[in-house]
GROMACS .gro file of C-alpha atoms in nm:
model
  399
    1MET     CA    1  14.402  22.543   9.528
    2GLU     CA    2  14.081  22.341   9.554
    3ARG     CA    3  14.147  22.302   9.928
    4LEU     CA    4  14.179  22.676   9.967
    5ALA     CA    5  13.853  22.738   9.785
    6ALA     CA    6  13.667  22.527  10.043
    7GLU     CA    7  13.798  22.723  10.341
    8GLU     CA    8  13.645  23.030  10.505
    9PRO     CA    9  13.657  23.348  10.294
   10ILE     CA   10  13.971  23.551  10.362
   11PRO     CA   11  13.926  23.914  10.476
   12LYS     CA   12  14.036  24.168  10.217
   13TRP     CA   13  14.364  24.266  10.381
   14GLU     CA   14  14.450  23.903  10.462
   15ARG     CA   15  14.400  23.827  10.094
   16LEU     CA   16  14.674  24.073  10.015
   17GLY     CA   17  14.887  23.883  10.264
   18SER     CA   18  15.141  24.019  10.508
   19ARG     CA   19  15.511  24.082  10.489
   20SER     CA   20  15.559  23.726  10.607
   21ALA     CA   21  15.341  23.488  10.410
   22SER     CA   22  15.064  23.308  10.596
   23PRO     CA   23  15.116  22.933  10.668
   24ARG     CA   24  14.847  22.830  10.421
   25MET     CA   25  15.044  22.997  10.140
   26GLU     CA   26  15.394  22.873  10.228
   27ARG     CA   27  15.403  22.625   9.942
   28LEU     CA   28  15.383  22.916   9.697
   29ASP     CA   29  15.665  23.121   9.846
   30ALA     CA   30  15.910  22.998   9.581
   31GLU     CA   31  15.705  23.164   9.311
   32GLU     CA   32  15.765  23.522   9.196
   33PRO     CA   33  15.435  23.666   9.074
   34ILE     CA   34  15.429  23.991   8.887
   35LEU     CA   35  15.108  24.173   8.967
   36ILE     CA   36  14.988  24.408   8.697
   37LEU     CA   37  14.675  24.619   8.703
   38ASP     CA   38  14.490  24.802   8.431
   39GLU     CA   39  14.200  25.041   8.499
   40ASP     CA   40  13.940  24.766   8.501
   41THR     CA   41  14.135  24.442   8.492
   42LEU     CA   42  14.411  24.283   8.695
   43PHE     CA   43  14.669  24.077   8.506
   44GLN     CA   44  14.903  23.861   8.711
   45HIS     CA   45  15.204  23.652   8.611
   46SER     CA   46  15.336  23.375   8.831
   47LEU     CA   47  15.694  23.308   8.728
   48ASN     CA   48  15.846  22.976   8.835
   49GLU     CA   49  16.221  22.915   8.810
   50CYS     CA   50  16.287  22.605   8.602
   51ASN     CA   51  16.660  22.587   8.532
   52GLY     CA   52  16.676  22.907   8.332
   53PRO     CA   53  16.339  22.950   8.166
   54LEU     CA   54  16.045  23.063   8.370
   55TYR     CA   55  15.696  22.922   8.340
   56THR     CA   56  15.374  23.117   8.357
   57HIS     CA   57  15.017  22.997   8.391
   58GLN     CA   58  14.699  23.129   8.238
   59MET     CA   59  14.386  23.071   8.443
   60ASN     CA   60  14.034  23.208   8.421
   61VAL     CA   61  13.825  22.960   8.617
   62GLY     CA   62  14.026  22.640   8.583
   63GLN     CA   63  14.330  22.568   8.801
   64VAL     CA   64  14.685  22.485   8.699
   65SER     CA   65  14.920  22.308   8.940
   66GLN     CA   66  15.297  22.355   8.956
   67GLY     CA   67  15.347  22.001   8.828
   68GLU     CA   68  15.126  22.066   8.529
   69ALA     CA   69  15.314  22.387   8.466
   70ARG     CA   70  15.646  22.208   8.444
   71ARG     CA   71  15.500  21.946   8.209
   72GLY     CA   72  15.336  22.211   7.995
   73GLU     CA   73  14.990  22.069   8.064
   74ALA     CA   74  14.664  22.240   8.153
   75ARG     CA   75  14.357  22.118   8.342
   76ARG     CA   76  14.011  22.248   8.271
   77GLY     CA   77  13.778  22.340   8.553
   78GLY     CA   78  13.414  22.411   8.472
   79ALA     CA   79  13.386  22.670   8.198
   80GLY     CA   80  13.732  22.805   8.269
   81ARG     CA   81  14.057  22.711   8.104
   82GLY     CA   82  14.422  22.695   8.202
   83HIS     CA   83  14.728  22.703   7.982
   84CYS     CA   84  15.099  22.696   8.049
   85TYR     CA   85  15.375  22.855   7.842
   86PRO     CA   86  15.752  22.900   7.879
   87TYR     CA   87  15.864  23.253   7.961
   88PHE     CA   88  16.232  23.357   7.947
   89ARG     CA   89  16.415  23.627   8.141
   90ARG     CA   90  16.625  23.726   7.840
   91LEU     CA   91  16.479  24.029   7.665
   92ASP     CA   92  16.578  23.901   7.319
   93ILE     CA   93  16.363  23.587   7.350
   94PRO     CA   94  16.022  23.615   7.175
   95LEU     CA   95  15.729  23.625   7.415
   96PRO     CA   96  15.475  23.341   7.411
   97ASP     CA   97  15.161  23.383   7.206
   98PRO     CA   98  14.911  23.410   7.363
   99LEU     CA   99  15.062  23.567   7.672
  100PRO     CA  100  14.982  23.378   7.994
  101VAL     CA  101  14.749  23.492   8.269
  102LEU     CA  102  14.743  23.335   8.615
  103ALA     CA  103  14.443  23.518   8.759
  104ARG     CA  104  14.200  23.780   8.639
  105ALA     CA  105  13.976  24.007   8.844
  106VAL     CA  106  13.744  24.282   8.726
  107ALA     CA  107  13.615  24.586   8.912
  108GLY     CA  108  13.452  24.919   8.841
  109CYS     CA  109  13.588  25.264   8.766
  110SER     CA  110  13.918  25.364   8.931
  111ASN     CA  111  13.944  25.717   8.790
  112HIS     CA  112  13.956  25.943   9.096
  113ASN     CA  113  13.831  26.233   8.884
  114SER     CA  114  13.510  26.040   8.817
  115VAL     CA  115  13.434  25.855   9.141
  116GLY     CA  116  13.651  26.031   9.399
  117GLU     CA  117  13.978  25.926   9.557
  118THR     CA  118  13.828  25.709   9.831
  119ALA     CA  119  13.611  25.504   9.593
  120ALA     CA  120  13.896  25.471   9.341
  121ARG     CA  121  14.132  25.342   9.609
  122GLU     CA  122  13.875  25.096   9.742
  123THR     CA  123  13.818  24.964   9.390
  124LEU     CA  124  14.189  24.910   9.331
  125GLU     CA  125  14.239  24.746   9.671
  126GLN     CA  126  13.950  24.510   9.610
  127VAL     CA  127  14.055  24.404   9.262
  128MET     CA  128  14.412  24.334   9.376
  129ALA     CA  129  14.284  24.135   9.672
  130ASP     CA  130  14.052  23.933   9.448
  131ALA     CA  131  14.326  23.853   9.198
  132LEU     CA  132  14.571  23.744   9.467
  133LEU     CA  133  14.304  23.525   9.623
  134LYS     CA  134  14.224  23.362   9.289
  135SER     CA  135  14.591  23.290   9.228
  136ALA     CA  136  14.642  23.157   9.584
  137SER     CA  137  14.929  23.399   9.635
  138THR     CA  138  15.026  23.680   9.870
  139ARG     CA  139  15.157  24.032   9.835
  140SER     CA  140  15.491  23.925   9.986
  141ALA     CA  141  15.551  23.709   9.677
  142VAL     CA  142  15.486  23.995   9.433
  143GLN     CA  143  15.788  24.132   9.248
  144ALA     CA  144  15.640  24.424   9.056
  145VAL     CA  145  15.314  24.618   9.027
  146CYS     CA  146  15.217  24.840   8.737
  147LEU     CA  147  14.902  25.044   8.789
  148SER     CA  148  14.792  25.196   8.461
  149VAL     CA  149  14.486  25.403   8.540
  150SER     CA  150  14.295  25.692   8.390
  151GLY     CA  151  14.314  26.011   8.591
  152VAL     CA  152  14.693  26.000   8.626
  153ASN     CA  153  14.764  26.329   8.456
  154HIS     CA  154  15.040  26.485   8.666
  155PRO     CA  155  15.343  26.372   8.872
  156THR     CA  156  15.145  26.454   9.185
  157ASP     CA  157  14.889  26.189   9.082
  158GLN     CA  158  15.168  25.933   9.043
  159HIS     CA  159  15.328  26.020   9.377
  160ARG     CA  160  14.996  25.998   9.561
  161ILE     CA  161  14.921  25.651   9.424
  162LEU     CA  162  15.278  25.531   9.478
  163ASN     CA  163  15.265  25.637   9.842
  164TRP     CA  164  14.941  25.447   9.885
  165LEU     CA  165  15.085  25.135   9.719
  166ARG     CA  166  15.386  25.147   9.952
  167GLU     CA  167  15.145  25.109  10.243
  168ILE     CA  168  15.017  24.784  10.091
  169PHE     CA  169  15.315  24.603   9.943
  170PRO     CA  170  15.649  24.506  10.099
  171SER     CA  171  15.953  24.723  10.034
  172HIS     CA  172  16.110  24.482   9.782
  173VAL     CA  173  15.818  24.522   9.538
  174ARG     CA  174  15.890  24.749   9.241
  175LEU     CA  175  15.601  24.993   9.188
  176PHE     CA  176  15.513  25.175   8.866
  177VAL     CA  177  15.218  25.410   8.802
  178GLN     CA  178  15.119  25.531   8.455
  179ASN     CA  179  14.824  25.681   8.273
  180ASP     CA  180  14.603  25.414   8.116
  181ALA     CA  181  14.705  25.535   7.771
  182VAL     CA  182  15.062  25.419   7.836
  183ALA     CA  183  14.946  25.060   7.888
  184ALA     CA  184  14.736  25.087   7.573
  185LEU     CA  185  15.047  25.190   7.379
  186ALA     CA  186  15.244  24.904   7.530
  187SER     CA  187  14.971  24.657   7.430
  188GLY     CA  188  15.049  24.730   7.067
  189THR     CA  189  15.429  24.760   7.093
  190MET     CA  190  15.484  24.463   7.328
  191GLY     CA  191  15.596  24.686   7.611
  192ARG     CA  192  15.821  24.920   7.417
  193LEU     CA  193  15.749  25.286   7.488
  194HIS     CA  194  15.791  25.440   7.145
  195GLY     CA  195  15.533  25.581   6.908
  196CYS     CA  196  15.182  25.712   6.960
  197VAL     CA  197  14.859  25.564   7.088
  198LEU     CA  198  14.510  25.690   7.011
  199ILE     CA  199  14.235  25.579   7.247
  200ALA     CA  200  13.878  25.649   7.148
  201GLY     CA  201  13.620  25.482   7.369
  202THR     CA  202  13.394  25.659   7.614
  203GLY     CA  203  13.668  25.923   7.631
  204THR     CA  204  13.968  25.990   7.412
  205ILE     CA  205  14.336  26.068   7.445
  206ALA     CA  206  14.646  26.062   7.227
  207TYR     CA  207  14.976  25.983   7.400
  208GLY     CA  208  15.325  25.947   7.259
  209PHE     CA  209  15.682  25.858   7.357
  210THR     CA  210  16.016  25.902   7.186
  211GLU     CA  211  16.295  25.649   7.220
  212ASP     CA  212  16.490  25.890   7.442
  213GLY     CA  213  16.201  25.915   7.689
  214ARG     CA  214  16.024  26.238   7.592
  215GLU     CA  215  15.646  26.221   7.608
  216ALA     CA  216  15.345  26.427   7.504
  217ARG     CA  217  14.968  26.400   7.514
  218ALA     CA  218  14.667  26.565   7.355
  219ALA     CA  219  14.300  26.564   7.463
  220GLY     CA  220  14.209  26.336   7.753
  221ALA     CA  221  14.077  26.623   7.965
  222GLY     CA  222  13.724  26.483   7.993
  223PRO     CA  223  13.398  26.581   7.821
  224ILE     CA  224  13.357  26.913   7.998
  225LEU     CA  225  13.691  27.030   7.859
  226GLY     CA  226  13.626  26.890   7.515
  227ASP     CA  227  13.707  26.523   7.448
  228TRP     CA  228  13.551  26.563   7.104
  229GLY     CA  229  13.580  26.253   6.891
  230SER     CA  230  13.518  26.026   7.189
  231GLY     CA  231  13.214  25.804   7.225
  232TYR     CA  232  13.068  26.054   7.468
  233GLY     CA  233  13.139  26.343   7.232
  234ILE     CA  234  12.977  26.169   6.935
  235ALA     CA  235  12.666  26.067   7.129
  236ALA     CA  236  12.630  26.404   7.302
  237GLN     CA  237  12.635  26.579   6.964
  238ALA     CA  238  12.371  26.338   6.838
  239LEU     CA  239  12.144  26.412   7.136
  240THR     CA  240  12.199  26.784   7.078
  241ALA     CA  241  12.110  26.741   6.711
  242VAL     CA  242  11.782  26.574   6.804
  243ILE     CA  243  11.688  26.859   7.041
  244ARG     CA  244  11.785  27.120   6.781
  245ALA     CA  245  11.576  26.948   6.514
  246HIS     CA  246  11.282  26.928   6.754
  247ASP     CA  247  11.278  27.299   6.843
  248GLY     CA  248  11.359  27.422   6.490
  249ARG     CA  249  11.720  27.532   6.537
  250GLY     CA  250  11.863  27.250   6.330
  251PRO     CA  251  11.784  27.024   6.032
  252GLN     CA  252  11.562  26.721   6.063
  253THR     CA  253  11.748  26.395   6.119
  254SER     CA  254  11.671  26.025   6.138
  255LEU     CA  255  11.862  26.028   6.466
  256THR     CA  256  11.540  26.144   6.630
  257HIS     CA  257  11.350  25.825   6.553
  258SER     CA  258  11.653  25.598   6.604
  259ILE     CA  259  11.752  25.736   6.945
  260LEU     CA  260  11.395  25.754   7.077
  261HIS     CA  261  11.338  25.395   6.965
  262LYS     CA  262  11.663  25.283   7.131
  263LEU     CA  263  11.568  25.448   7.461
  264ASN     CA  264  11.198  25.352   7.450
  265LEU     CA  265  11.094  25.717   7.455
  266PHE     CA  266  10.811  25.885   7.263
  267SER     CA  267  10.912  26.250   7.234
  268PRO     CA  268  11.239  26.445   7.211
  269ASP     CA  269  11.122  26.637   7.517
  270GLU     CA  270  11.172  26.317   7.718
  271LEU     CA  271  11.541  26.318   7.627
  272ILE     CA  272  11.599  26.599   7.874
  273GLY     CA  273  11.479  26.394   8.168
  274TRP     CA  274  11.657  26.081   8.045
  275THR     CA  275  11.988  26.264   8.003
  276TYR     CA  276  12.000  26.438   8.339
  277ALA     CA  277  11.857  26.147   8.538
  278ASP     CA  278  12.199  25.985   8.506
  279PRO     CA  279  12.445  26.190   8.296
  280SER     CA  280  12.724  25.932   8.328
  281TRP     CA  281  12.969  25.941   8.041
  282ALA     CA  282  12.948  25.571   7.952
  283ARG     CA  283  12.566  25.576   7.949
  284ILE     CA  284  12.567  25.855   7.692
  285ALA     CA  285  12.847  25.693   7.489
  286ASP     CA  286  12.640  25.375   7.451
  287LEU     CA  287  12.442  25.559   7.182
  288VAL     CA  288  12.737  25.565   6.938
  289PRO     CA  289  12.618  25.255   6.744
  290VAL     CA  290  12.289  25.436   6.676
  291VAL     CA  291  12.480  25.730   6.530
  292VAL     CA  292  12.693  25.501   6.312
  293SER     CA  293  12.388  25.312   6.184
  294SER     CA  294  12.214  25.638   6.097
  295ALA     CA  295  12.523  25.758   5.912
  296GLU     CA  296  12.548  25.432   5.720
  297ALA     CA  297  12.181  25.475   5.622
  298GLY     CA  298  12.269  25.813   5.471
  299ASP     CA  299  12.162  26.061   5.738
  300LEU     CA  300  12.349  26.385   5.672
  301VAL     CA  301  12.353  26.503   6.033
  302ALA     CA  302  12.494  26.173   6.160
  303ASN     CA  303  12.754  26.172   5.886
  304LYS     CA  304  12.868  26.521   5.977
  305ILE     CA  305  12.902  26.420   6.344
  306LEU     CA  306  13.125  26.128   6.249
  307HIS     CA  307  13.331  26.330   6.002
  308ASP     CA  308  13.390  26.593   6.271
  309ALA     CA  309  13.492  26.317   6.513
  310VAL     CA  310  13.747  26.187   6.261
  311GLN     CA  311  13.901  26.532   6.229
  312GLU     CA  312  13.918  26.576   6.606
  313LEU     CA  313  14.082  26.238   6.660
  314GLY     CA  314  14.326  26.300   6.377
  315SER     CA  315  14.413  26.640   6.523
  316SER     CA  316  14.499  26.482   6.859
  317VAL     CA  317  14.742  26.238   6.698
  318LYS     CA  318  14.896  26.506   6.478
  319ALA     CA  319  14.955  26.733   6.778
  320VAL     CA  320  15.146  26.458   6.961
  321VAL     CA  321  15.347  26.352   6.656
  322GLN     CA  322  15.452  26.708   6.581
  323ARG     CA  323  15.550  26.790   6.940
  324LEU     CA  324  15.768  26.479   6.963
  325ASP     CA  325  15.891  26.492   6.603
  326LEU     CA  326  15.805  26.124   6.565
  327CYS     CA  327  15.778  26.169   6.189
  328GLY     CA  328  16.133  26.306   6.140
  329GLU     CA  329  16.238  26.621   5.964
  330ASP     CA  330  16.080  26.525   5.633
  331GLY     CA  331  15.762  26.396   5.794
  332LYS     CA  332  15.810  26.047   5.651
  333ASP     CA  333  15.985  25.857   5.932
  334HIS     CA  334  15.807  25.543   6.041
  335PHE     CA  335  15.653  25.518   6.388
  336PRO     CA  336  15.392  25.287   6.543
  337LEU     CA  337  15.041  25.426   6.585
  338VAL     CA  338  14.846  25.205   6.821
  339MET     CA  339  14.467  25.241   6.789
  340VAL     CA  340  14.249  25.131   7.079
  341GLY     CA  341  13.883  25.170   7.174
  342GLY     CA  342  13.534  25.083   7.062
  343VAL     CA  343  13.493  25.399   6.854
  344LEU     CA  344  13.782  25.289   6.631
  345GLU     CA  345  13.649  24.940   6.566
  346ALA     CA  346  13.544  24.860   6.213
  347ASN     CA  347  13.176  24.890   6.121
  348LYS     CA  348  12.987  24.782   5.811
  349ARG     CA  349  13.062  25.085   5.596
  350TRP     CA  350  13.145  25.371   5.834
  351ASP     CA  351  13.485  25.264   5.966
  352ILE     CA  352  13.590  25.551   6.195
  353GLY     CA  353  13.932  25.400   6.266
  354ASN     CA  354  14.012  25.363   5.898
  355GLU     CA  355  13.897  25.719   5.828
  356VAL     CA  356  14.118  25.850   6.109
  357MET     CA  357  14.413  25.661   5.967
  358ASN     CA  358  14.350  25.806   5.621
  359CYS     CA  359  14.340  26.154   5.776
  360ILE     CA  360  14.672  26.103   5.955
  361SER     CA  361  14.848  25.937   5.663
  362LYS     CA  362  14.801  26.245   5.446
  363ASP     CA  363  15.042  26.435   5.672
  364PHE     CA  364  15.246  26.146   5.817
  365PRO     CA  365  15.279  25.864   5.562
  366GLY     CA  366  15.522  25.685   5.793
  367ALA     CA  367  15.255  25.613   6.056
  368LEU     CA  368  15.220  25.237   6.097
  369PRO     CA  369  14.874  25.150   6.234
  370ILE     CA  370  14.861  24.875   6.495
  371ARG     CA  371  14.543  24.714   6.627
  372PRO     CA  372  14.657  24.536   6.944
  373LYS     CA  373  14.580  24.167   6.973
  374VAL     CA  374  14.591  24.191   7.353
  375GLU     CA  375  14.408  24.410   7.603
  376PRO     CA  376  14.572  24.710   7.774
  377ALA     CA  377  14.602  24.504   8.095
  378VAL     CA  378  14.853  24.288   7.910
  379GLY     CA  379  15.031  24.606   7.806
  380ALA     CA  380  15.059  24.695   8.175
  381ALA     CA  381  15.200  24.347   8.237
  382LEU     CA  382  15.463  24.399   7.972
  383LEU     CA  383  15.548  24.741   8.114
  384ALA     CA  384  15.600  24.597   8.462
  385TRP     CA  385  15.816  24.317   8.322
  386ASN     CA  386  16.026  24.550   8.107
  387PHE     CA  387  16.062  24.808   8.384
  388LEU     CA  388  16.175  24.537   8.624
  389MET     CA  389  16.421  24.381   8.380
  390ARG     CA  390  16.572  24.714   8.282
  391GLU     CA  391  16.614  24.810   8.645
  392CYS     CA  392  16.805  24.487   8.693
  393HIS     CA  393  17.022  24.570   8.390
  394HIS     CA  394  17.047  24.943   8.479
  395GLU     CA  395  16.905  25.040   8.141
  396PRO     CA  396  16.673  25.336   8.063
  397PHE     CA  397  16.306  25.238   8.085
  398THR     CA  398  16.233  25.370   7.738
  399SER     CA  399  16.495  25.186   7.538
   0.00000   0.00000   0.00000
């Protein structure tokens, strides 16, 4: 791998390899990587046959050789780290903790609704190429790909992305495309599609699955169509409150001073120019910590914004649970509720996630909150692995 790093950079499509692996990669042909992609992160497993059990490597910057993998050793390289863990094909064998990563690559937004189809495709192509290059592997060695991306809201979205993936990967590669919320759910249930996930970051969505494969979603339509309770929704309401207080339509609020100080502005009038100079969703959502701090300091307007957000997020979960009957006839059946996103992270006193859980528990006491210990990209990895294994065993994907 060090030898490869010293060679000339590989063009993007050569990085993805060809249907017959290039000579420089022949020594890796015996490996069976599983390539898994989340919206922003690529998560790749390299599975080596070792008399039954399979071995996977985790690598950020450091490298791990096949020999080290078999011995269970890791070699550090610079600030990076490499680890090696056993990984079994049998579905009843517990997964290693932490789960192994061979290569990791990060790119920008891949939501075609936000950046357009061409830019989204280029982003996904680049991040897959980068990850394969880092792992010194080729697309011909890949066994399965799971793309879990925001903007997949309809079967036509899935079919379009699947057709594009078929142009890139050989015919033996199993391809799966899901909404990013599905990977977030899997990150909390270790790949099992059952229960409900609530994502509240820049945007928000609630998504659920039953054990027999039925699914439902609520929210997730973007800020224009009302992703209230999201980071964008909270911050946008705070900006609106400042403008309303400034022109006399609303009560005075400490949000005015706090937001102006955060943005290095002097007057609420300047907020108009700041907002429309770059009205990107994430840029607005970055103001959520200011709203939380103001609420914790006792500001009534900020507190109302957060209380309204809690009700909106709770309503999204309740809508999914009721449509899928996850709670059973008496409303007390247990089901996992995976909670993901920066808005739901605990704060000093104003814990939005805890307040949402309290709101939901009043109606569905069987909801079991789960804060995933792994990122959604790992959930996509688990989905790809489970999909692939169940195809081999001719089992339903959802069981």
